[in-house]
PDB file of C-alpha atoms in Angstrom:
ATOM      1  CA  MET A   1    -125.164  11.900 -98.080  1.00  0.00           C
ATOM      2  CA  ARG A   2    -121.840  12.368 -96.323  1.00  0.00           C
ATOM      3  CA  TRP A   3    -123.503  14.116 -93.378  1.00  0.00           C
ATOM      4  CA  LEU A   4    -126.148  11.398 -93.151  1.00  0.00           C
ATOM      5  CA  TYR A   5    -123.475   8.676 -92.988  1.00  0.00           C
ATOM      6  CA  LEU A   6    -121.516  10.721 -90.451  1.00  0.00           C
ATOM      7  CA  SER A   7    -124.542  11.194 -88.189  1.00  0.00           C
ATOM      8  CA  ILE A   8    -125.522   7.509 -88.436  1.00  0.00           C
ATOM      9  CA  GLY A   9    -121.912   6.559 -87.691  1.00  0.00           C
ATOM     10  CA  MET A  10    -121.776   8.817 -84.635  1.00  0.00           C
ATOM     11  CA  SER A  11    -125.114   7.480 -83.371  1.00  0.00           C
ATOM     12  CA  ALA A  12    -123.941   3.901 -83.892  1.00  0.00           C
ATOM     13  CA  LEU A  13    -120.675   4.632 -82.083  1.00  0.00           C
ATOM     14  CA  VAL A  14    -122.540   6.107 -79.100  1.00  0.00           C
ATOM     15  CA  ALA A  15    -124.898   3.097 -79.051  1.00  0.00           C
ATOM     16  CA  GLY A  16    -121.893   0.758 -79.223  1.00  0.00           C
ATOM     17  CA  ILE A  17    -120.217   2.510 -76.294  1.00  0.00           C
ATOM     18  CA  LEU A  18    -123.454   2.314 -74.314  1.00  0.00           C
ATOM     19  CA  GLY A  19    -123.606  -1.375 -75.190  1.00  0.00           C
ATOM     20  CA  ILE A  20    -120.422  -1.920 -73.201  1.00  0.00           C
ATOM     21  CA  PHE A  21    -122.314  -1.027 -70.039  1.00  0.00           C
ATOM     22  CA  LEU A  22    -125.894  -2.073 -70.838  1.00  0.00           C
ATOM     23  CA  PRO A  23    -126.431  -5.837 -70.999  1.00  0.00           C
ATOM     24  CA  ILE A  24    -129.209  -5.903 -73.616  1.00  0.00           C
ATOM     25  CA  LEU A  25    -127.594  -3.477 -76.075  1.00  0.00           C
ATOM     26  CA  PRO A  26    -125.026  -5.190 -78.337  1.00  0.00           C
ATOM     27  CA  THR A  27    -121.682  -3.466 -78.868  1.00  0.00           C
ATOM     28  CA  THR A  28    -120.080  -5.136 -81.878  1.00  0.00           C
ATOM     29  CA  PRO A  29    -122.812  -4.601 -84.508  1.00  0.00           C
ATOM     30  CA  PHE A  30    -122.982  -0.901 -83.682  1.00  0.00           C
ATOM     31  CA  ILE A  31    -119.199  -0.489 -83.878  1.00  0.00           C
ATOM     32  CA  LEU A  32    -119.155  -2.308 -87.231  1.00  0.00           C
ATOM     33  CA  LEU A  33    -121.980  -0.076 -88.476  1.00  0.00           C
ATOM     34  CA  ALA A  34    -120.055   2.993 -87.315  1.00  0.00           C
ATOM     35  CA  ALA A  35    -116.936   1.794 -89.165  1.00  0.00           C
ATOM     36  CA  ALA A  36    -118.953   1.238 -92.365  1.00  0.00           C
ATOM     37  CA  CYS A  37    -120.569   4.679 -92.123  1.00  0.00           C
ATOM     38  CA  PHE A  38    -117.266   6.395 -91.334  1.00  0.00           C
ATOM     39  CA  ALA A  39    -115.675   4.686 -94.366  1.00  0.00           C
ATOM     40  CA  ARG A  40    -118.193   6.594 -96.506  1.00  0.00           C
ATOM     41  CA  SER A  41    -118.133   9.884 -94.605  1.00  0.00           C
ATOM     42  CA  SER A  42    -115.022  10.584 -92.532  1.00  0.00           C
ATOM     43  CA  GLU A  43    -111.584   9.181 -93.186  1.00  0.00           C
ATOM     44  CA  ARG A  44    -110.404  10.564 -89.834  1.00  0.00           C
ATOM     45  CA  PHE A  45    -113.032   8.718 -87.765  1.00  0.00           C
ATOM     46  CA  HIS A  46    -112.632   5.568 -89.871  1.00  0.00           C
ATOM     47  CA  ASP A  47    -108.875   5.590 -89.297  1.00  0.00           C
ATOM     48  CA  PHE A  48    -109.479   6.191 -85.586  1.00  0.00           C
ATOM     49  CA  LEU A  49    -111.624   3.054 -85.343  1.00  0.00           C
ATOM     50  CA  LEU A  50    -109.238   0.936 -87.438  1.00  0.00           C
ATOM     51  CA  ASN A  51    -106.242   2.058 -85.354  1.00  0.00           C
ATOM     52  CA  HIS A  52    -107.973   1.590 -81.995  1.00  0.00           C
ATOM     53  CA  ARG A  53    -105.942  -0.914 -79.983  1.00  0.00           C
ATOM     54  CA  ILE A  54    -108.962  -3.038 -78.987  1.00  0.00           C
ATOM     55  CA  ALA A  55    -111.606  -2.506 -81.666  1.00  0.00           C
ATOM     56  CA  GLY A  56    -109.280  -2.052 -84.663  1.00  0.00           C
ATOM     57  CA  PRO A  57    -108.078  -5.637 -85.160  1.00  0.00           C
ATOM     58  CA  ILE A  58    -111.586  -7.003 -84.652  1.00  0.00           C
ATOM     59  CA  ILE A  59    -113.065  -4.560 -87.196  1.00  0.00           C
ATOM     60  CA  ARG A  60    -110.331  -5.349 -89.713  1.00  0.00           C
ATOM     61  CA  GLU A  61    -110.829  -9.098 -89.274  1.00  0.00           C
ATOM     62  CA  TRP A  62    -114.563  -8.729 -89.864  1.00  0.00           C
ATOM     63  CA  CYS A  63    -114.189  -6.431 -92.895  1.00  0.00           C
ATOM     64  CA  GLU A  64    -111.513  -8.528 -94.589  1.00  0.00           C
ATOM     65  CA  HIS A  65    -112.546 -12.090 -93.716  1.00  0.00           C
ATOM     66  CA  ARG A  66    -116.046 -11.973 -92.161  1.00  0.00           C
ATOM     67  CA  SER A  67    -114.672 -13.751 -89.093  1.00  0.00           C
ATOM     68  CA  MET A  68    -113.606 -12.909 -85.569  1.00  0.00           C
ATOM     69  CA  PRO A  69    -110.542 -13.864 -83.538  1.00  0.00           C
ATOM     70  CA  ARG A  70    -110.982 -16.774 -81.139  1.00  0.00           C
ATOM     71  CA  GLN A  71    -109.914 -14.614 -78.190  1.00  0.00           C
ATOM     72  CA  ALA A  72    -112.549 -11.979 -79.050  1.00  0.00           C
ATOM     73  CA  LYS A  73    -115.154 -14.720 -79.169  1.00  0.00           C
ATOM     74  CA  ARG A  74    -114.121 -15.951 -75.727  1.00  0.00           C
ATOM     75  CA  TRP A  75    -114.267 -12.426 -74.333  1.00  0.00           C
ATOM     76  CA  ALA A  76    -117.712 -11.980 -75.864  1.00  0.00           C
ATOM     77  CA  TYR A  77    -118.972 -15.140 -74.165  1.00  0.00           C
ATOM     78  CA  LEU A  78    -117.429 -14.165 -70.825  1.00  0.00           C
ATOM     79  CA  LEU A  79    -118.740 -10.602 -70.789  1.00  0.00           C
ATOM     80  CA  MET A  80    -122.127 -11.691 -72.070  1.00  0.00           C
ATOM     81  CA  SER A  81    -122.357 -14.315 -69.312  1.00  0.00           C
ATOM     82  CA  LEU A  82    -121.399 -11.789 -66.644  1.00  0.00           C
ATOM     83  CA  SER A  83    -123.772  -9.074 -67.824  1.00  0.00           C
ATOM     84  CA  PHE A  84    -126.755 -11.316 -68.486  1.00  0.00           C
ATOM     85  CA  GLY A  85    -126.076 -13.396 -65.381  1.00  0.00           C
ATOM     86  CA  SER A  86    -126.007 -10.361 -63.111  1.00  0.00           C
ATOM     87  CA  SER A  87    -129.114  -8.944 -64.776  1.00  0.00           C
ATOM     88  CA  ILE A  88    -130.978 -12.218 -64.333  1.00  0.00           C
ATOM     89  CA  LEU A  89    -130.058 -12.217 -60.644  1.00  0.00           C
ATOM     90  CA  ILE A  90    -131.187  -8.608 -60.169  1.00  0.00           C
ATOM     91  CA  VAL A  91    -134.572  -8.544 -61.913  1.00  0.00           C
ATOM     92  CA  PRO A  92    -137.440  -9.703 -59.702  1.00  0.00           C
ATOM     93  CA  SER A  93    -139.910 -10.922 -62.323  1.00  0.00           C
ATOM     94  CA  TRP A  94    -139.695 -14.492 -63.624  1.00  0.00           C
ATOM     95  CA  TRP A  95    -140.858 -13.510 -67.104  1.00  0.00           C
ATOM     96  CA  LEU A  96    -138.056 -10.908 -67.306  1.00  0.00           C
ATOM     97  CA  LYS A  97    -135.542 -13.548 -66.217  1.00  0.00           C
ATOM     98  CA  GLY A  98    -136.860 -15.844 -68.937  1.00  0.00           C
ATOM     99  CA  MET A  99    -136.689 -13.085 -71.538  1.00  0.00           C
ATOM    100  CA  LEU A 100    -133.087 -12.231 -70.580  1.00  0.00           C
ATOM    101  CA  LEU A 101    -132.118 -15.898 -70.697  1.00  0.00           C
ATOM    102  CA  SER A 102    -133.758 -16.261 -74.133  1.00  0.00           C
ATOM    103  CA  ILE A 103    -131.909 -13.220 -75.484  1.00  0.00           C
ATOM    104  CA  ALA A 104    -128.622 -14.530 -74.053  1.00  0.00           C
ATOM    105  CA  ILE A 105    -129.136 -17.904 -75.733  1.00  0.00           C
ATOM    106  CA  VAL A 106    -129.934 -16.290 -79.104  1.00  0.00           C
ATOM    107  CA  LEU A 107    -126.857 -14.044 -78.863  1.00  0.00           C
ATOM    108  CA  ALA A 108    -124.660 -16.988 -77.875  1.00  0.00           C
ATOM    109  CA  ILE A 109    -125.880 -18.919 -80.915  1.00  0.00           C
ATOM    110  CA  LEU A 110    -125.215 -15.924 -83.186  1.00  0.00           C
ATOM    111  CA  ILE A 111    -121.687 -15.537 -81.835  1.00  0.00           C
ATOM    112  CA  TRP A 112    -121.096 -19.284 -82.124  1.00  0.00           C
ATOM    113  CA  ARG A 113    -122.065 -19.126 -85.823  1.00  0.00           C
ATOM    114  CA  VAL A 114    -119.459 -16.467 -86.647  1.00  0.00           C
ATOM    115  CA  PRO A 115    -116.440 -18.233 -88.164  1.00  0.00           C
ATOM    116  CA  VAL A 116    -113.009 -18.178 -86.528  1.00  0.00           C
ATOM    117  CA  ARG A 117    -110.038 -17.966 -88.851  1.00  0.00           C
ATOM    118  CA  ASP A 118    -107.085 -20.235 -88.211  1.00  0.00           C
ATOM    119  CA  GLN A 119    -104.030 -18.327 -86.941  1.00  0.00           C
ATOM    120  CA  ALA A 120    -101.840 -19.958 -89.603  1.00  0.00           C
ATOM    121  CA  ALA A 121    -104.094 -18.456 -92.267  1.00  0.00           C
ATOM    122  CA  ASN A 122    -103.419 -14.963 -90.944  1.00  0.00           C
ATOM    123  CA  PRO A 123    -100.728 -13.471 -93.194  1.00  0.00           C
ATOM    124  CA  GLN A 124     -99.831 -10.753 -90.680  1.00  0.00           C
ATOM    125  CA  GLN A 125     -98.806 -13.256 -88.052  1.00  0.00           C
ATOM    126  CA  LYS A 126     -95.537 -15.128 -88.372  1.00  0.00           C
ATOM    127  CA  VAL A 127     -95.719 -18.891 -88.089  1.00  0.00           C
ATOM    128  CA  PRO A 128     -92.609 -20.479 -86.468  1.00  0.00           C
TER     129      PRO A 128
END
């Protein structure tokens, strides 16, 4: 089972990295899946993801509180707008433009539904 989790984790990590560059492929769910699989298969890869300067805090926030930081949410909206917006401008077919717009709206709603934790509730951050 360990090798199965490791291979699924590696595949999810590759898909998540590809999702950075491909507008339709989501990044975050694949990185979270990779973290969950690595937690069951490879402590080294799991620690690598948790200690990553960009992905680590977001993964920890999701695992511990099922929420995402407000800044990560803003970045998600910005990057999603840029990638879907440029794709909509590039594709020639109207039905493809409509499909991309529909997917963007669904993803925006899904991101909007993810809770944001108040900074004061974060025990790691000092409140003045």
